[in-house]
Short mmCIF file of C-alpha atoms in Angstrom, two decimals:
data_model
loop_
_atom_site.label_atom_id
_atom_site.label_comp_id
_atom_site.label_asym_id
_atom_site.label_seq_id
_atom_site.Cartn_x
_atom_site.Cartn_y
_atom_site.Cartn_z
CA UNK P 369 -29.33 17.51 29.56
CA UNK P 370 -31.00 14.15 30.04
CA UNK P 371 -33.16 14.75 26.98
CA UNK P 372 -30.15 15.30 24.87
CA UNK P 373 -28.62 12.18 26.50
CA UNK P 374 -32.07 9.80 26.17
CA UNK P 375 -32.04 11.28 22.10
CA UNK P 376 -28.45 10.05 21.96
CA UNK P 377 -29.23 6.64 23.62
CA UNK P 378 -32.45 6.10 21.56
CA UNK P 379 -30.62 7.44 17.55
CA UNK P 380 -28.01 4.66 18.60
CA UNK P 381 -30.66 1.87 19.57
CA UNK P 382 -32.29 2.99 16.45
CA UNK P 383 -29.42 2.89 14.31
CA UNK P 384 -28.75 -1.18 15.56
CA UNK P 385 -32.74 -1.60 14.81
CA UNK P 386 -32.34 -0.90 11.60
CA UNK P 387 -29.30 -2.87 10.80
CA UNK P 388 -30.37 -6.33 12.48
CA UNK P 389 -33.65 -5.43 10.44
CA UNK P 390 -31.60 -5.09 7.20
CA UNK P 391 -29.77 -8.22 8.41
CA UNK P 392 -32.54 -10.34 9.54
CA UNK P 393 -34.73 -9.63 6.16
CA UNK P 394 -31.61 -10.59 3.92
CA UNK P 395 -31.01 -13.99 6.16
CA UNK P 396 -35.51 -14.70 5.87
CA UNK P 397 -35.05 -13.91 2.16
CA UNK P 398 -31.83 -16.49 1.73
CA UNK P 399 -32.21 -18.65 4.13
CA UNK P 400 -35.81 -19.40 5.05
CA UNK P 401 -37.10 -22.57 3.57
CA UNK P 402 -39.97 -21.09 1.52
CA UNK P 403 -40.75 -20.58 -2.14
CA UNK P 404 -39.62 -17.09 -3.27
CA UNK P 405 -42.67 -15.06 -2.52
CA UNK P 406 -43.17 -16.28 0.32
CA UNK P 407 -39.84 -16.09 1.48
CA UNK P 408 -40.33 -12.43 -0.18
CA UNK P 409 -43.36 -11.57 2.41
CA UNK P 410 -41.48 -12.99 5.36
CA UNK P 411 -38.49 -10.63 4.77
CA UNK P 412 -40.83 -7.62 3.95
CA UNK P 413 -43.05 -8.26 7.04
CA UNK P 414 -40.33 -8.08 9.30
CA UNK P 415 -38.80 -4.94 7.51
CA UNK P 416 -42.40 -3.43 8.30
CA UNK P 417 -41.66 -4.39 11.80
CA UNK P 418 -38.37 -3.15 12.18
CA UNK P 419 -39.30 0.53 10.73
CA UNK P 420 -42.27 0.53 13.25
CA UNK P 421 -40.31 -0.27 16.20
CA UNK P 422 -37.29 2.41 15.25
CA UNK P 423 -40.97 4.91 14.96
CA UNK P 424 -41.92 3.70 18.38
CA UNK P 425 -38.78 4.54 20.15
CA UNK P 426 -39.57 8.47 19.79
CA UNK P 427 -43.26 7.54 21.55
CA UNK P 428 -44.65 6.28 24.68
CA UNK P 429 -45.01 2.87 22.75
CA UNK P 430 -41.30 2.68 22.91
CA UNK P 431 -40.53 -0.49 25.59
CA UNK P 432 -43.19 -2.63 24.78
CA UNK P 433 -42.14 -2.49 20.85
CA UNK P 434 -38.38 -2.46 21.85
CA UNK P 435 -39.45 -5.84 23.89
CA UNK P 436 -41.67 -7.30 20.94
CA UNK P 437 -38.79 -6.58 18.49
CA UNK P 438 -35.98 -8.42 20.84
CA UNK P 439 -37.85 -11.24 21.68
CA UNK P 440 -38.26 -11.48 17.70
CA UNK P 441 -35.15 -11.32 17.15
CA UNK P 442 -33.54 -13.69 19.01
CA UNK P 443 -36.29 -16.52 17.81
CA UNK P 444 -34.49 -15.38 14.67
CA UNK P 445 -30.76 -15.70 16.09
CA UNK P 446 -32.06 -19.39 17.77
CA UNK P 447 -33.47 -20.57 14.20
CA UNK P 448 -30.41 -18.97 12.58
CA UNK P 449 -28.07 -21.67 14.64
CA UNK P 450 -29.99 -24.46 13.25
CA UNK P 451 -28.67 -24.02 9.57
CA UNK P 452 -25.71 -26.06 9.40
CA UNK P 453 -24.13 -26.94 5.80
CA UNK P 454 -24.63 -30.45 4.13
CA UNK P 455 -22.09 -32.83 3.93
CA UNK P 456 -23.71 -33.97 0.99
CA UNK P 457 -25.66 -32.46 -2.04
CA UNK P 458 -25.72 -32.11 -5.58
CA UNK P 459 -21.80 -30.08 -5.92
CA UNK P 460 -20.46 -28.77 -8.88
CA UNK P 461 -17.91 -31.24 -10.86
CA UNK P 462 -15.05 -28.82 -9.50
CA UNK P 463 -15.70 -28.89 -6.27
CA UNK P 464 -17.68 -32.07 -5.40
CA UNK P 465 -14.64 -33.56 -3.26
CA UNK P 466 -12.68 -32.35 -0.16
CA UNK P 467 -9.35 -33.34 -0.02
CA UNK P 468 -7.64 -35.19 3.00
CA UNK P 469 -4.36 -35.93 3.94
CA UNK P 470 -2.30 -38.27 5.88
CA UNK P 471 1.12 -37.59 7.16
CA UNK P 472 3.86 -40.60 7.97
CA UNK P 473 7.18 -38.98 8.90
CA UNK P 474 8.33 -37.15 5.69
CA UNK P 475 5.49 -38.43 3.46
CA UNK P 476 2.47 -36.82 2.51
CA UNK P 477 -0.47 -38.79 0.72
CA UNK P 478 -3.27 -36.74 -0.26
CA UNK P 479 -6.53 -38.15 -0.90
CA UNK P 480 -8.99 -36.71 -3.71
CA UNK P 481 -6.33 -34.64 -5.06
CA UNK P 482 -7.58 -32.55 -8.35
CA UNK P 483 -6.06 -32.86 -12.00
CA UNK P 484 -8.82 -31.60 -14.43
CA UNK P 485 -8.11 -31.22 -17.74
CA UNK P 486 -10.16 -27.93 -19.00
CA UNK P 487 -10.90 -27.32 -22.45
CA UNK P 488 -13.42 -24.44 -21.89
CA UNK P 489 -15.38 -23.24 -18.75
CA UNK P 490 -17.73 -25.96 -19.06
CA UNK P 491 -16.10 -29.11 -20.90
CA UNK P 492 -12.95 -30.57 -19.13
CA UNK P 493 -12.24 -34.11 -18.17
CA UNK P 494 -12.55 -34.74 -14.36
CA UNK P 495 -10.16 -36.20 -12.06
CA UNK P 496 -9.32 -36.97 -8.93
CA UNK P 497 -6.72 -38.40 -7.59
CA UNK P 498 -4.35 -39.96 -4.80
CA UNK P 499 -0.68 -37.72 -4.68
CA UNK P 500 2.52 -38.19 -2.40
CA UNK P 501 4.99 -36.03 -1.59
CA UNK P 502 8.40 -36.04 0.25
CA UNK P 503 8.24 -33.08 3.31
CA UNK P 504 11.95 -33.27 3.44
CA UNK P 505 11.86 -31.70 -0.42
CA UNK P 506 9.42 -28.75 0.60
CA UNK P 507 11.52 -26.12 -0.84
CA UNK P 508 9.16 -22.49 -1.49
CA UNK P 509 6.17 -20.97 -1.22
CA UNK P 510 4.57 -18.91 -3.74
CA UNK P 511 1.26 -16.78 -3.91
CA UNK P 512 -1.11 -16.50 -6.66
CA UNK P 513 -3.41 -13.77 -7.21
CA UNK P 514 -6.45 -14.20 -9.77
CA UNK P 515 -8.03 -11.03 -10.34
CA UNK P 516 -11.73 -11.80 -11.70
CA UNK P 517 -13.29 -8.19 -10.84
CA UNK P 518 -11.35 -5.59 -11.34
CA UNK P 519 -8.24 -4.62 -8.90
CA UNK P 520 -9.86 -5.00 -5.63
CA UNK P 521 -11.21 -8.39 -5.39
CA UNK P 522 -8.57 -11.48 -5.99
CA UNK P 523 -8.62 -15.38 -5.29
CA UNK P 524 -6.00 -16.32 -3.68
CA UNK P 525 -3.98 -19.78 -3.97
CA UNK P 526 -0.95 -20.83 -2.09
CA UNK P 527 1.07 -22.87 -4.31
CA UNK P 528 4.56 -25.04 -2.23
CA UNK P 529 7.26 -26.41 -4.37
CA UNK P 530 9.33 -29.44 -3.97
CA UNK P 531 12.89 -30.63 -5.05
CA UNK P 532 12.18 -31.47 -8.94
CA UNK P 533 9.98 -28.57 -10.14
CA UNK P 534 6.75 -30.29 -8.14
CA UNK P 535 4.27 -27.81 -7.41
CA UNK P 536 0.68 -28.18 -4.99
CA UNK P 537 -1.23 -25.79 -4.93
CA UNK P 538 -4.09 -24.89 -2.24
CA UNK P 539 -6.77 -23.19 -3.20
CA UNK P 540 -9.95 -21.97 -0.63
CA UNK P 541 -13.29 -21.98 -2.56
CA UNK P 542 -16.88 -22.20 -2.17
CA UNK P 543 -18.74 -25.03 -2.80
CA UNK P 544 -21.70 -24.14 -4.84
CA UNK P 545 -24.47 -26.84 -6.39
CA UNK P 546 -24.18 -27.85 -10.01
CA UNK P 547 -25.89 -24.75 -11.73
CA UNK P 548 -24.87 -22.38 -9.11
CA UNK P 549 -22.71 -19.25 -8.98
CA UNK P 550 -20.92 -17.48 -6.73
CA UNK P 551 -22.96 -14.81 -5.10
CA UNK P 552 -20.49 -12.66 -2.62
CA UNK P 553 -23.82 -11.33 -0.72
CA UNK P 554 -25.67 -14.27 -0.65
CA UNK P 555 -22.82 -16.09 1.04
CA UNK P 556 -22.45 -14.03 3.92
CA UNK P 557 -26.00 -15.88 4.49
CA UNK P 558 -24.78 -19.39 4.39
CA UNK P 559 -25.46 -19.61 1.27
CA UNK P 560 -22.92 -22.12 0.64
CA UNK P 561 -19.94 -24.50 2.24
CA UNK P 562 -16.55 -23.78 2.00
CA UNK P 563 -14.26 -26.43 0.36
CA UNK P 564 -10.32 -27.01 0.69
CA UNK P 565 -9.04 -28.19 -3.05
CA UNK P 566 -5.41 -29.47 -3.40
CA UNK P 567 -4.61 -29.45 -6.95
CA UNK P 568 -1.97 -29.53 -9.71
CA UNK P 569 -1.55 -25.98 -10.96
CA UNK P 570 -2.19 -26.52 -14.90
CA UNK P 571 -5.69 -27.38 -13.32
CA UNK P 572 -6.63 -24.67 -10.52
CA UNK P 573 -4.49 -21.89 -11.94
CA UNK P 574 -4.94 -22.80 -15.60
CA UNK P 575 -8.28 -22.96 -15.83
CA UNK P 576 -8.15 -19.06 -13.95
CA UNK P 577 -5.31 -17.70 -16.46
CA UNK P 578 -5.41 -19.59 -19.83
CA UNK P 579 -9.25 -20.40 -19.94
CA UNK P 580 -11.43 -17.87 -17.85
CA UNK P 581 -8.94 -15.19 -18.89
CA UNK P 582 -8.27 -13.68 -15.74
CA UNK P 583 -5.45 -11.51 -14.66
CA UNK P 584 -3.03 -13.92 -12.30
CA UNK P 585 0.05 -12.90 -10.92
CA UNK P 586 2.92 -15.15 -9.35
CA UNK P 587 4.81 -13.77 -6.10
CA UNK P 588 7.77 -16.01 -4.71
CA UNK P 589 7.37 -15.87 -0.68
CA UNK P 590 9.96 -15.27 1.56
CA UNK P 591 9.97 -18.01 3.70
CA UNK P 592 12.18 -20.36 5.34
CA UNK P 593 12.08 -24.53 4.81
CA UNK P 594 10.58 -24.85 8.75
CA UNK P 595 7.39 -22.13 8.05
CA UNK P 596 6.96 -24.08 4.26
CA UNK P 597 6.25 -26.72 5.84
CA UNK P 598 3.64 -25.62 9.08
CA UNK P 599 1.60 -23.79 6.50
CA UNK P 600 1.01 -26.74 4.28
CA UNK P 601 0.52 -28.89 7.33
CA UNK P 602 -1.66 -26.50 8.65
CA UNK P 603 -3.63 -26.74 5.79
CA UNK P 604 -4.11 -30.36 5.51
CA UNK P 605 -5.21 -30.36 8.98
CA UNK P 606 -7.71 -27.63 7.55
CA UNK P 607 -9.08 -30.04 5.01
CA UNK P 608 -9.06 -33.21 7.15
CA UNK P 609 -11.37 -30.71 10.01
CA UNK P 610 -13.33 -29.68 7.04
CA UNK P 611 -13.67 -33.07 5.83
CA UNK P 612 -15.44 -34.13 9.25
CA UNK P 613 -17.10 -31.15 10.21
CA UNK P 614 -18.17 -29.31 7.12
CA UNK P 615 -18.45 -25.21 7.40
CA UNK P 616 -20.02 -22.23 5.94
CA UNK P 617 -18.59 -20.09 3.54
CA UNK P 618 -18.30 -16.63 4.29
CA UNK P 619 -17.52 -13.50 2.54
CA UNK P 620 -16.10 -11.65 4.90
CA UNK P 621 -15.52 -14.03 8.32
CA UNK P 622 -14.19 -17.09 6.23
CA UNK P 623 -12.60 -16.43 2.61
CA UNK P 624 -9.43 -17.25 0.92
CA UNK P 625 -7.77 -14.44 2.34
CA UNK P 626 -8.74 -14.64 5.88
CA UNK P 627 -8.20 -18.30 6.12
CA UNK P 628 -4.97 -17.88 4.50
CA UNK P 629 -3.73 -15.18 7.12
CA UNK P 630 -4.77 -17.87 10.30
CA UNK P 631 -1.97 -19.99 8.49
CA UNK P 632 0.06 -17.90 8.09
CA UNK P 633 0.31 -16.72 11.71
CA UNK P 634 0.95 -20.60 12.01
CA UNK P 635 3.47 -20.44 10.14
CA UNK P 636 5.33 -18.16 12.32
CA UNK P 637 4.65 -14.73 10.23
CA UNK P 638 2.37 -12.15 12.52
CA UNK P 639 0.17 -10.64 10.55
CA UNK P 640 -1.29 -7.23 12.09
CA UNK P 641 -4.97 -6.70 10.90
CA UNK P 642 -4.90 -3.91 7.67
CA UNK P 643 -7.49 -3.05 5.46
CA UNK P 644 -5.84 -4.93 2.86
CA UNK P 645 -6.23 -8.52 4.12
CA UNK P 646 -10.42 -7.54 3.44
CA UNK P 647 -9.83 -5.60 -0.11
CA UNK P 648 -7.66 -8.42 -0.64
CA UNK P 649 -6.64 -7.43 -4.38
CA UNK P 650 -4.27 -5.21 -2.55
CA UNK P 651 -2.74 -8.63 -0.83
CA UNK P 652 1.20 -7.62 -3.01
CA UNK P 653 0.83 -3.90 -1.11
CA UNK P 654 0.88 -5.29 1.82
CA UNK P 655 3.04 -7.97 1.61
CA UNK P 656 5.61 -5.87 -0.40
CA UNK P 657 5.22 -3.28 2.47
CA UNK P 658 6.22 -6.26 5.32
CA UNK P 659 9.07 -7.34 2.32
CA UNK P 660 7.47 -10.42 2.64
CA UNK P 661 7.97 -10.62 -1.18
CA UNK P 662 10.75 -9.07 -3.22
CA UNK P 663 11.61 -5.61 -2.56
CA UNK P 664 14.49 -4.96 -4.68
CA UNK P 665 12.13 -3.35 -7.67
CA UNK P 666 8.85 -1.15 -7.35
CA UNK P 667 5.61 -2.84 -6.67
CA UNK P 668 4.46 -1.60 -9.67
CA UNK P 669 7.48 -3.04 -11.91
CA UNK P 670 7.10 -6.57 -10.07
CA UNK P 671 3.64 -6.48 -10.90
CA UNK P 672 4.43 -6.36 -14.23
CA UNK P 673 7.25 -9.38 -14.29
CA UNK P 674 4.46 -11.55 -12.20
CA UNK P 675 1.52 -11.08 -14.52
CA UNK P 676 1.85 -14.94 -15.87
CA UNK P 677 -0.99 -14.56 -18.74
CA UNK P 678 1.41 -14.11 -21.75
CA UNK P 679 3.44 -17.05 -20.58
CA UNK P 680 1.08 -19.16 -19.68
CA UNK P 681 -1.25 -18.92 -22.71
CA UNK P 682 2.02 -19.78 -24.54
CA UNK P 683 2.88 -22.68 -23.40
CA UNK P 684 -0.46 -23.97 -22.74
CA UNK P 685 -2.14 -26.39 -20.18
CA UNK P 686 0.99 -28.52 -20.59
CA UNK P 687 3.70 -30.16 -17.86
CA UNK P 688 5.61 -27.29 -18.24
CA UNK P 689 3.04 -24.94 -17.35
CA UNK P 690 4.39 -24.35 -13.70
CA UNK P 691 7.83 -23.80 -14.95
CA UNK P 692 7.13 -21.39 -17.47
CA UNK P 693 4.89 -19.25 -15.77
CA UNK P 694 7.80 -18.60 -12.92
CA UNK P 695 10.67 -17.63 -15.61
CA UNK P 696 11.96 -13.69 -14.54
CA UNK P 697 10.04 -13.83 -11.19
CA UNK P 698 12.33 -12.78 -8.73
CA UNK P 699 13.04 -14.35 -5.47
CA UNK P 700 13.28 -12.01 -2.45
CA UNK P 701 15.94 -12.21 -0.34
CA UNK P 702 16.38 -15.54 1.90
CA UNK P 703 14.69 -16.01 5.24
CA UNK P 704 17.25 -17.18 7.96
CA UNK P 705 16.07 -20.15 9.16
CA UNK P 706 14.09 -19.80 12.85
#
């Protein structure tokens, strides 16, 4: 009986060997400041190391490699919590400024606020600019889903609408160096910062719909005046924390989805963990299931009615872009007001 229980105890402890192994080569072969071969050896040595000691636990070498392989490790896990992101560096044109924002009673003014104008992927005229808006006009909420990879994978922006037609949209990205791309392994290896990008919706949805040609959909949020306006606030405070205290970008820990559910359990909606909230291209399911959107049609009928492409590449990158794109998507029913 105790063997059975020590082979138990040791297929586990070899089972967590080999994934910090897998994990600690991946993080030497992103992360370690070395040219690529080098960086290449470093990851490959330790893999070496890592399928000796899982060997060694099945032999009478087994404590002094299980001691050699720990005390590795966590000279890994201390040089690991030295890599903080830069505040500064070389950014792409899109994402080479964090927006802030100040708040006097009803009046928001938002620093660094993007308005691109995007004639193809890589040619568009850059701006930035300063934007106010009256709190006391918040009216809705809406959620955009950009589907660049098939139906399981979406970027999600929040988009809040004021008295008027105004729209600002929030949108959670990472901030890669001119030249780079978006790698969604690499970046669970702080690969790269995260950036918070307020932004007029010809520009951040735009460029996603009418110039990448991806498929975005529109979905009108059930929400009340009062959670409208936490959420946004909750995400300028976001930006102005980011702003100070730059973060990594993660995959998995610290996305546009995951981010977006911490505000919205600000914003007074508890949101259960599901599966969903990490395949995030199933983001409608779930919030159809919690009739968080509108219920009064099929999912797969309102998916239809909030595919925007069609309208949107009809009436162009223009000021009536936002309106345009929302004619025939239904409201849900009205949130009392908590």
């Amino acid at each position: 009986m105790r063997r059975f229980i020590l082979a138990i105890l040791l297929t586990v402890l070899a089972m967590i060997i080999a994934l910090t192994t897998v994990w600690v080569a991946l993080a030497l072969w992103y992360r370690l400041p070395l040219p690529e071969v080098r960086r290449g050896i470093a990851a490959g040595i330790f893999a070496v190391f890592g399928i000796f000691t899982v060997a060694a636990l099945f032999s009478r070498w087994r404590l002094p490699a299980v001691a050699a392989y720990l005390a590795l490790f966590l000279g890994v896990l201390v040089w690991w919590s030295t890599i903080k992101p830069e505040a500064n560096a070389a950014w792409a044109p899109d994402v080479a400024r964090q927006v802030t924002g100040r708040i006097d009673a009803n009046t928001l003014t938002l620093t660094n606020f993007r308005d691109f104008e995007w004639h193809s992927n890589t040619d568009f005229t850059q701006r930035w600019t300063t934007r106010t808006y009256d709190l006391s006009k918040l009216k809705t909420v809406d959620m955009f889903m950009s589907y660049w990879s098939g139906n399981k994978i979406a970027h999600v922006i929040f988009s809040f609408g004021f008295d008027g037609g105004e729209q600002l949209a929030w949108s959670i990205e990472v901030r890669h160096r001119a030249g780079g791309s978006f790698s969604p392994l690499a970046d669970l290896f702080k690969n790269d910062p995260l950036v918070i990008l307020a932004a007029d919706e010809r520009d951040v949805v735009g460029v996603r719909s009418n110039v990448r040609g991806e498929d975005v959909q529109i979905y009108r949020l059930r929400a009340t005046q009062q959670q409208a306006r936490l959420l946004l606030l909750e995400y300028v405070a976001d930006a102005n924390a980011l702003a100070a205290t730059p973060q990594w970008y993660n995959s998995i820990t610290t996305n546009c989805t995951t981010t977006v559910v911490k505000l919205m359990r600000v914003a007074g909606d508890k949101v259960p963990f599901d599966w969903r909230l990490i395949v995030n291209g199933y983001l409608p399911d779930y919030a159809y299931d919690r009739g968080a959107i509108d219920t009064s049609v099929p999912l797969s009928q309102l998916r239809e009615i909030a595919q925007i492409g069609e309208r949107a590449r009809t009436v162009g990158l223009t000021p009536e872009f936002s309106k345009a794109i929302r004619v025939g998507v239904p409201f849900p029913p009205p949130r009392e007001a908590q």
